Tab-separated table of C-alpha atoms and ligand atoms in Angstrom:
chain	number	residue	atom	x	y	z
A	62	MET	CA	-21.895	29.995	23.492
A	63	LYS	CA	-25.130	29.377	21.838
A	64	PHE	CA	-27.823	26.811	21.381
A	65	VAL	CA	-27.900	25.683	17.849
A	66	PRO	CA	-31.172	23.902	17.466
A	67	ILE	CA	-33.484	24.160	20.122
A	68	VAL	CA	-36.083	21.640	20.457
A	69	LEU	CA	-36.845	20.171	23.824
A	70	LEU	CA	-38.977	17.116	24.340
A	71	SER	CA	-41.398	17.679	27.180
A	72	PHE	CA	-42.897	14.992	29.397
A	73	ALA	CA	-46.036	15.194	27.296
A	74	ALA	CA	-43.991	14.656	24.166
A	75	ILE	CA	-44.836	18.129	23.009
A	76	LEU	CA	-42.076	19.705	21.016
A	77	MET	CA	-41.407	23.200	22.205
A	78	ALA	CA	-39.248	25.554	20.198
A	79	CYS	CA	-37.045	27.830	22.234
A	80	ASP	CA	-36.537	31.328	20.935
A	81	HIS	CA	-32.879	31.701	21.919
A	82	ASP	CA	-31.880	30.834	18.416
A	83	LYS	CA	-33.105	32.579	15.362
A	84	ASN	CA	-31.010	30.450	13.033
A	85	ALA	CA	-32.027	26.980	14.072
A	86	SER	CA	-31.086	24.615	11.338
A	87	SER	CA	-31.486	21.247	12.912
A	88	THR	CA	-33.359	19.569	15.678
A	89	ALA	CA	-32.313	17.991	18.925
A	90	THR	CA	-34.206	15.287	20.632
A	91	GLN	CA	-33.965	14.076	24.149
A	92	THR	CA	-32.179	10.790	24.176
A	93	LYS	CA	-30.938	8.539	26.902
A	94	VAL	CA	-27.328	7.656	26.424
A	95	PRO	CA	-26.962	4.005	27.249
A	96	ALA	CA	-24.441	2.789	29.752
A	97	ALA	CA	-21.164	1.702	28.278
A	98	SER	CA	-22.000	-1.918	28.933
A	99	ASP	CA	-24.804	-1.775	26.352
A	100	ASP	CA	-24.144	-2.478	22.713
A	101	THR	CA	-23.153	1.062	21.794
A	102	ALA	CA	-20.252	2.882	20.255
A	103	ALA	CA	-18.744	3.043	23.734
A	104	THR	CA	-18.358	-0.719	23.826
A	105	LYS	CA	-16.438	-0.554	20.566
A	106	LEU	CA	-13.902	1.771	22.110
A	107	SER	CA	-10.837	0.166	23.483
A	108	LEU	CA	-11.238	1.373	27.059
A	109	PRO	CA	-8.652	0.744	29.768
A	110	PRO	CA	-9.737	-1.004	32.955
A	111	ASP	CA	-11.349	1.153	35.623
A	112	ALA	CA	-8.608	2.445	37.931
A	113	GLY	CA	-11.085	2.045	40.783
A	114	SER	CA	-10.336	5.417	42.303
A	115	SER	CA	-11.459	8.937	41.407
A	116	PRO	CA	-9.168	11.849	40.620
A	117	ALA	CA	-9.289	14.484	43.345
A	118	ILE	CA	-9.901	18.204	43.260
A	119	ASP	CA	-10.479	20.708	46.045
A	120	SER	CA	-13.900	22.011	45.021
A	121	THR	CA	-14.095	24.447	47.966
A	122	ARG	CA	-10.944	26.120	46.701
A	123	ALA	CA	-12.250	26.045	43.101
A	124	PHE	CA	-15.461	27.717	44.278
A	125	GLN	CA	-13.437	30.387	46.072
A	126	TYR	CA	-11.615	31.164	42.803
A	127	VAL	CA	-14.967	31.544	41.051
A	128	LYS	CA	-16.125	33.931	43.784
A	129	GLU	CA	-12.972	36.004	43.434
A	130	ILE	CA	-13.219	36.197	39.636
A	131	VAL	CA	-16.888	37.189	39.845
A	132	ALA	CA	-16.111	39.776	42.552
A	133	PHE	CA	-14.237	41.842	39.945
A	134	GLY	CA	-17.654	42.557	38.419
A	135	PRO	CA	-18.504	42.625	34.705
A	136	ARG	CA	-15.363	41.819	32.682
A	137	PRO	CA	-16.265	42.466	29.041
A	138	LEU	CA	-13.607	42.770	26.390
A	139	GLY	CA	-11.638	46.010	26.626
A	140	SER	CA	-12.673	46.841	30.201
A	141	ALA	CA	-10.508	47.599	33.237
A	142	ASN	CA	-12.088	44.641	35.071
A	143	HIS	CA	-11.121	42.366	32.201
A	144	LYS	CA	-7.481	43.351	32.685
A	145	LYS	CA	-7.799	42.762	36.439
A	146	VAL	CA	-9.022	39.208	35.822
A	147	GLU	CA	-6.137	38.555	33.396
A	148	ASP	CA	-3.733	39.702	36.115
A	149	TYR	CA	-5.550	37.586	38.710
A	150	LEU	CA	-5.236	34.462	36.545
A	151	LEU	CA	-1.561	35.149	35.828
A	152	ALA	CA	-0.862	35.688	39.536
A	153	HIS	CA	-2.266	32.217	40.247
A	154	LEU	CA	-0.102	30.721	37.495
A	155	LYS	CA	3.129	32.289	38.732
A	156	GLY	CA	5.980	29.855	38.216
A	157	ASP	CA	4.043	27.780	35.674
A	158	GLU	CA	4.929	27.680	31.991
A	159	VAL	CA	2.447	30.119	30.476
A	160	GLU	CA	2.017	31.005	26.826
A	161	ASN	CA	0.512	34.448	26.295
A	162	ASP	CA	-1.365	34.626	23.032
A	163	THR	CA	-2.181	38.300	22.537
A	164	PHE	CA	-3.529	39.881	19.382
A	165	ILE	CA	-5.867	42.577	18.141
A	166	ALA	CA	-9.281	41.388	17.023
A	167	GLY	CA	-11.389	43.300	14.539
A	168	THR	CA	-15.002	43.198	15.701
A	169	PRO	CA	-18.229	44.922	14.650
A	170	GLU	CA	-17.516	47.403	17.487
A	171	GLY	CA	-13.930	48.100	16.442
A	172	LYS	CA	-10.544	46.702	17.411
A	173	PHE	CA	-9.888	45.098	20.793
A	174	PRO	CA	-6.824	43.506	22.354
A	175	VAL	CA	-7.528	39.826	23.028
A	176	HIS	CA	-5.477	37.813	25.471
A	177	ASN	CA	-5.500	34.000	25.696
A	178	LEU	CA	-3.532	32.376	28.509
A	179	VAL	CA	-2.192	28.841	28.173
A	180	ALA	CA	-0.631	27.068	31.175
A	181	LYS	CA	1.325	23.974	30.154
A	182	PHE	CA	1.825	20.955	32.398
A	183	PRO	CA	4.070	18.223	31.028
A	184	GLY	CA	3.341	14.524	30.752
A	185	THR	CA	5.457	11.480	29.992
A	186	LYS	CA	3.519	10.647	26.850
A	187	ASP	CA	3.850	12.366	23.478
A	188	GLY	CA	0.697	14.398	22.913
A	189	ILE	CA	-1.407	17.127	24.476
A	190	ILE	CA	-4.878	17.285	25.976
A	191	VAL	CA	-6.288	20.802	26.048
A	192	ILE	CA	-8.828	21.900	28.659
A	193	ALA	CA	-10.370	25.308	27.931
A	194	SER	CA	-12.634	27.922	29.495
A	195	HIS	CA	-13.473	31.453	28.420
A	196	TYR	CA	-13.128	34.185	31.034
A	197	ASP	CA	-14.697	37.263	29.402
A	198	THR	CA	-18.288	38.287	30.105
A	199	ASN	CA	-21.007	39.109	27.634
A	200	TYR	CA	-20.257	42.365	25.787
A	201	PRO	CA	-23.801	43.541	24.942
A	202	LEU	CA	-24.587	43.365	28.680
A	203	ARG	CA	-21.488	45.401	29.641
A	204	LYS	CA	-23.459	48.323	31.042
A	205	THR	CA	-25.537	46.111	33.307
A	206	SER	CA	-24.534	44.273	36.481
A	207	PHE	CA	-24.023	41.026	34.526
A	208	VAL	CA	-21.110	39.179	36.161
A	209	GLY	CA	-21.254	35.767	34.450
A	210	ALA	CA	-20.861	33.714	37.628
A	211	ASN	CA	-21.724	30.556	35.731
A	212	ASP	CA	-20.981	31.828	32.215
A	213	GLY	CA	-17.228	32.399	32.230
A	214	GLY	CA	-16.708	32.426	36.003
A	215	SER	CA	-17.385	28.823	37.022
A	216	SER	CA	-15.149	27.158	34.450
A	217	SER	CA	-12.324	29.687	34.840
A	218	GLY	CA	-12.150	29.038	38.588
A	219	LEU	CA	-12.265	25.298	37.999
A	220	LEU	CA	-9.288	25.489	35.640
A	221	LEU	CA	-7.261	27.290	38.306
A	222	GLU	CA	-7.917	24.335	40.580
A	223	PHE	CA	-6.837	21.953	37.803
A	224	ALA	CA	-3.563	23.894	37.717
A	225	ASN	CA	-3.116	23.187	41.439
A	226	GLN	CA	-3.609	19.471	40.800
A	227	LEU	CA	-1.223	19.397	37.842
A	228	ARG	CA	1.537	21.612	39.218
A	229	GLY	CA	4.903	20.367	40.448
A	230	LYS	CA	5.001	16.945	38.812
A	231	THR	CA	5.287	15.271	35.451
A	232	ARG	CA	2.026	13.450	34.972
A	233	GLU	CA	1.959	9.840	33.790
A	234	GLY	CA	0.211	10.422	30.489
A	235	TYR	CA	-0.302	13.219	28.004
A	236	SER	CA	0.698	16.792	28.695
A	237	VAL	CA	-2.267	18.886	29.801
A	238	TRP	CA	-2.579	22.467	28.618
A	239	LEU	CA	-5.087	24.688	30.370
A	240	VAL	CA	-6.466	27.495	28.221
A	241	TRP	CA	-8.258	30.583	29.538
A	242	ASP	CA	-9.513	31.964	26.274
A	243	ASP	CA	-10.749	35.454	25.665
A	244	ALA	CA	-13.483	37.105	23.620
A	245	GLU	CA	-15.692	34.061	23.456
A	246	GLU	CA	-18.820	36.127	23.788
A	247	ALA	CA	-20.450	37.782	20.785
A	248	ILE	CA	-19.940	41.537	20.502
A	249	LYS	CA	-23.245	42.189	18.778
A	250	PRO	CA	-26.538	40.485	19.550
A	251	ASP	CA	-27.111	37.354	17.442
A	252	THR	CA	-30.009	39.098	15.788
A	253	GLU	CA	-27.593	41.591	14.211
A	254	VAL	CA	-24.533	39.476	13.362
A	255	PRO	CA	-24.492	35.646	13.094
A	256	PHE	CA	-22.976	34.172	16.274
A	257	LEU	CA	-20.132	32.248	14.645
A	258	ASP	CA	-19.034	35.362	12.684
A	259	ASP	CA	-18.867	37.501	15.822
A	260	SER	CA	-17.672	35.363	18.730
A	261	LEU	CA	-14.981	32.850	19.732
A	262	TYR	CA	-12.346	35.435	18.721
A	263	GLY	CA	-9.697	34.149	21.120
A	264	ILE	CA	-10.070	30.439	20.525
A	265	ARG	CA	-10.305	30.872	16.744
A	266	HIS	CA	-6.952	32.678	16.854
A	267	LEU	CA	-5.373	29.975	18.997
A	268	ALA	CA	-6.652	27.177	16.747
A	269	GLU	CA	-5.231	28.911	13.658
A	270	LYS	CA	-1.928	29.649	15.380
A	271	TRP	CA	-1.537	26.044	16.511
A	272	GLU	CA	-2.426	24.813	13.046
A	273	ALA	CA	0.258	27.057	11.521
A	274	ASP	CA	3.016	25.984	13.934
A	275	ALA	CA	1.975	22.277	13.824
A	276	THR	CA	1.061	22.157	17.534
A	277	LEU	CA	-2.371	21.005	16.416
A	278	LYS	CA	-0.992	17.643	15.264
A	279	LYS	CA	-0.012	16.868	18.861
A	280	ILE	CA	-3.438	17.624	20.349
A	281	LYS	CA	-5.205	14.383	21.205
A	282	ALA	CA	-8.378	15.948	22.591
A	283	PHE	CA	-9.922	19.322	23.349
A	284	LEU	CA	-12.150	19.401	26.426
A	285	LEU	CA	-14.212	22.506	27.030
A	286	ALA	CA	-15.835	23.627	30.287
A	287	ASP	CA	-18.585	26.242	30.081
A	288	MET	CA	-21.434	26.969	32.508
A	289	VAL	CA	-20.444	24.146	34.833
A	290	GLY	CA	-21.374	25.600	38.217
A	291	ASP	CA	-25.186	25.424	38.283
A	292	ALA	CA	-26.307	23.776	41.532
A	293	ASP	CA	-28.842	21.853	39.436
A	294	LEU	CA	-26.258	20.310	37.145
A	295	ASN	CA	-27.206	18.654	33.845
A	296	ILE	CA	-24.345	18.385	31.381
A	297	GLU	CA	-25.651	18.133	27.837
A	298	HIS	CA	-24.845	15.411	25.344
A	299	ASP	CA	-23.505	17.783	22.691
A	300	SER	CA	-24.023	16.537	19.155
A	301	ASN	CA	-21.521	19.123	17.855
A	302	SER	CA	-18.787	17.343	19.849
A	303	THR	CA	-16.927	14.215	18.709
A	304	PRO	CA	-19.170	11.166	19.279
A	305	TRP	CA	-16.468	8.774	20.502
A	306	LEU	CA	-15.111	11.373	22.907
A	307	GLU	CA	-18.598	12.026	24.261
A	308	ASP	CA	-18.782	8.265	24.884
A	309	VAL	CA	-15.517	8.466	26.818
A	310	VAL	CA	-16.903	11.370	28.877
A	311	TYR	CA	-19.983	9.319	29.776
A	312	GLU	CA	-17.791	6.369	30.674
A	313	ALA	CA	-15.667	8.649	32.880
A	314	ALA	CA	-18.780	10.054	34.571
A	315	THR	CA	-20.001	6.513	35.192
A	316	ARG	CA	-16.669	5.420	36.666
A	317	VAL	CA	-16.683	8.286	39.172
A	318	GLY	CA	-20.381	7.805	39.963
A	319	TYR	CA	-21.723	11.074	38.527
A	320	GLN	CA	-23.438	9.798	35.389
A	321	SER	CA	-26.869	10.971	36.588
A	322	HIS	CA	-25.672	14.530	35.902
A	323	PHE	CA	-24.740	13.751	32.312
A	324	PHE	CA	-26.485	13.447	28.984
A	325	ALA	CA	-30.184	13.474	29.884
A	326	ARG	CA	-30.597	15.691	26.841
A	327	THR	CA	-28.942	15.762	23.429
A	328	MET	CA	-28.458	19.052	21.609
A	329	PRO	CA	-25.912	20.712	19.327
A	330	VAL	CA	-24.071	23.608	20.949
A	331	ASP	CA	-21.931	26.247	19.253
A	332	ASP	CA	-19.106	26.973	21.633
A	333	ASP	CA	-15.336	27.332	21.888
A	334	HIS	CA	-14.770	23.815	20.596
A	335	ILE	CA	-16.112	24.595	17.109
A	336	PRO	CA	-12.853	26.017	15.625
A	337	PHE	CA	-10.966	22.914	16.850
A	338	MET	CA	-13.694	20.592	15.557
A	339	LYS	CA	-13.386	22.236	12.147
A	340	LEU	CA	-9.643	21.523	12.167
A	341	GLY	CA	-10.203	17.850	12.942
A	342	VAL	CA	-9.428	17.746	16.678
A	343	ALA	CA	-11.567	15.449	18.850
A	344	CYS	CA	-13.642	17.700	21.125
A	345	ALA	CA	-16.065	17.398	24.029
A	346	ASP	CA	-18.028	20.354	25.410
A	347	PHE	CA	-18.962	20.081	29.090
A	348	ILE	CA	-21.878	22.507	29.217
A	349	ASP	CA	-25.107	22.771	31.177
A	350	PHE	CA	-27.513	24.756	29.054
A	351	ASP	CA	-30.372	24.334	31.465
A	352	TYR	CA	-29.526	27.174	33.837
A	353	GLY	CA	-32.707	27.967	35.679
A	354	TYR	CA	-36.046	26.896	34.290
A	355	ASN	CA	-35.793	27.034	30.505
A	356	ASP	CA	-32.295	28.561	30.855
A	357	VAL	CA	-33.790	31.734	32.286
A	358	PHE	CA	-30.604	32.851	34.121
A	359	TRP	CA	-28.377	32.598	31.028
A	360	HIS	CA	-27.144	36.002	29.795
A	361	THR	CA	-29.100	37.859	32.450
A	362	THR	CA	-28.101	39.725	35.584
A	363	GLN	CA	-29.409	36.712	37.491
A	364	ASP	CA	-26.262	34.747	36.605
A	365	THR	CA	-24.871	35.183	40.118
A	366	MET	CA	-22.949	33.129	42.702
A	367	ASP	CA	-26.051	32.113	44.669
A	368	LYS	CA	-27.114	29.813	41.791
A	369	LEU	CA	-23.859	27.843	41.922
A	370	SER	CA	-22.546	24.978	44.017
A	371	PRO	CA	-19.046	23.672	44.778
A	372	LYS	CA	-20.502	20.182	44.297
A	373	SER	CA	-21.129	20.915	40.622
A	374	LEU	CA	-17.497	21.980	40.187
A	375	GLU	CA	-16.535	18.712	41.883
A	376	ILE	CA	-18.725	16.665	39.519
A	377	VAL	CA	-17.425	18.313	36.363
A	378	GLY	CA	-13.843	18.601	37.599
A	379	VAL	CA	-13.489	14.982	38.630
A	380	THR	CA	-15.215	13.762	35.468
A	381	MET	CA	-12.928	15.871	33.272
A	382	LEU	CA	-9.815	14.562	35.001
A	383	GLU	CA	-11.113	10.990	34.769
A	384	THR	CA	-11.720	11.580	31.044
A	385	VAL	CA	-8.074	12.642	30.716
A	386	ARG	CA	-6.985	9.569	32.677
A	387	ILE	CA	-8.935	7.248	30.351
A	388	LEU	CA	-7.536	9.011	27.267
A	389	ASP	CA	-3.999	8.556	28.630
A	390	LYS	CA	-4.466	4.802	28.439
A	391	MET	CA	-6.452	4.514	25.191
A	392	ASP	CA	-3.814	3.580	22.692
A	393	PRO	CA	-4.338	4.188	19.878
A	394	LEU	CA	-7.085	6.802	20.129
A	395	PRO	CA	-9.911	6.433	17.611
A	396	PRO	CA	-9.591	8.356	14.349
A	397	LYS	CA	-10.791	11.937	14.624
B	1407	ZN	ZN1	-22.210	33.678	27.476
């Protein structure tokens, strides 16, 4: 994924441009998202009553999955480790309904097989909520020890835990499809090829496929998890996501008591949700783009397990499942 704008508002109100992005086209400002009880868009949503209990996940087990994925080492597209992680994910989804979306992607470095995995868990209600995470690691860093503990690892382990929670029952609500998408990372550095022309290969393919076979019409929301394990967790208010769905996410975070970890900062992020946004699906990106001071661990060999915490997986996991639970009962959902 990638920062789009990159303007941070410091305590001294000094605007500081960050040099991650050479193509900044807009600005982001730090904003406080008001509580849902204020006169905001959230109050205009038809929200169901608070269930009064939080969804549960086993964050110790989720953290263990992250450790095991990261232990394979760097898993860039086309590598032996990448195949091992695919097999690891499939082994944990044994017995589940899994759609394998495999194709050959043409990239600036040649052709690569790309492999998206979709585990489908049925609900009683007509419609699908997609929860996605990429599992590949950064390609330009393939010859380093970069393991993407947070970037690709954290969210992929969390989704395996979601599968545990969803397995073996028909949920009261929408079907939930978990997507481990591939080839999210750019093949060439952004300075050589624009990010959106050379990244998101797997999820772009899935979005197009689901548009062609009309699956897309059934998708009520697309929730994305990316870089969700940082022990110092600050999920961004992403202005590239769907505003009403971001309001629902904040409401969910508030209901489960984790709102202090959400939306201290507003910024647009280019990530796996963009192809679905372009096709009119409501999307929310759960991403913490403040990984180490000034994001210093992002896309470096310092993105390792010691920076992560099971508590952060708990915070994001429970908030995502609460978001799904609220969406189940919002009828009708706002226009996309
Ligand atoms: Zn990355």
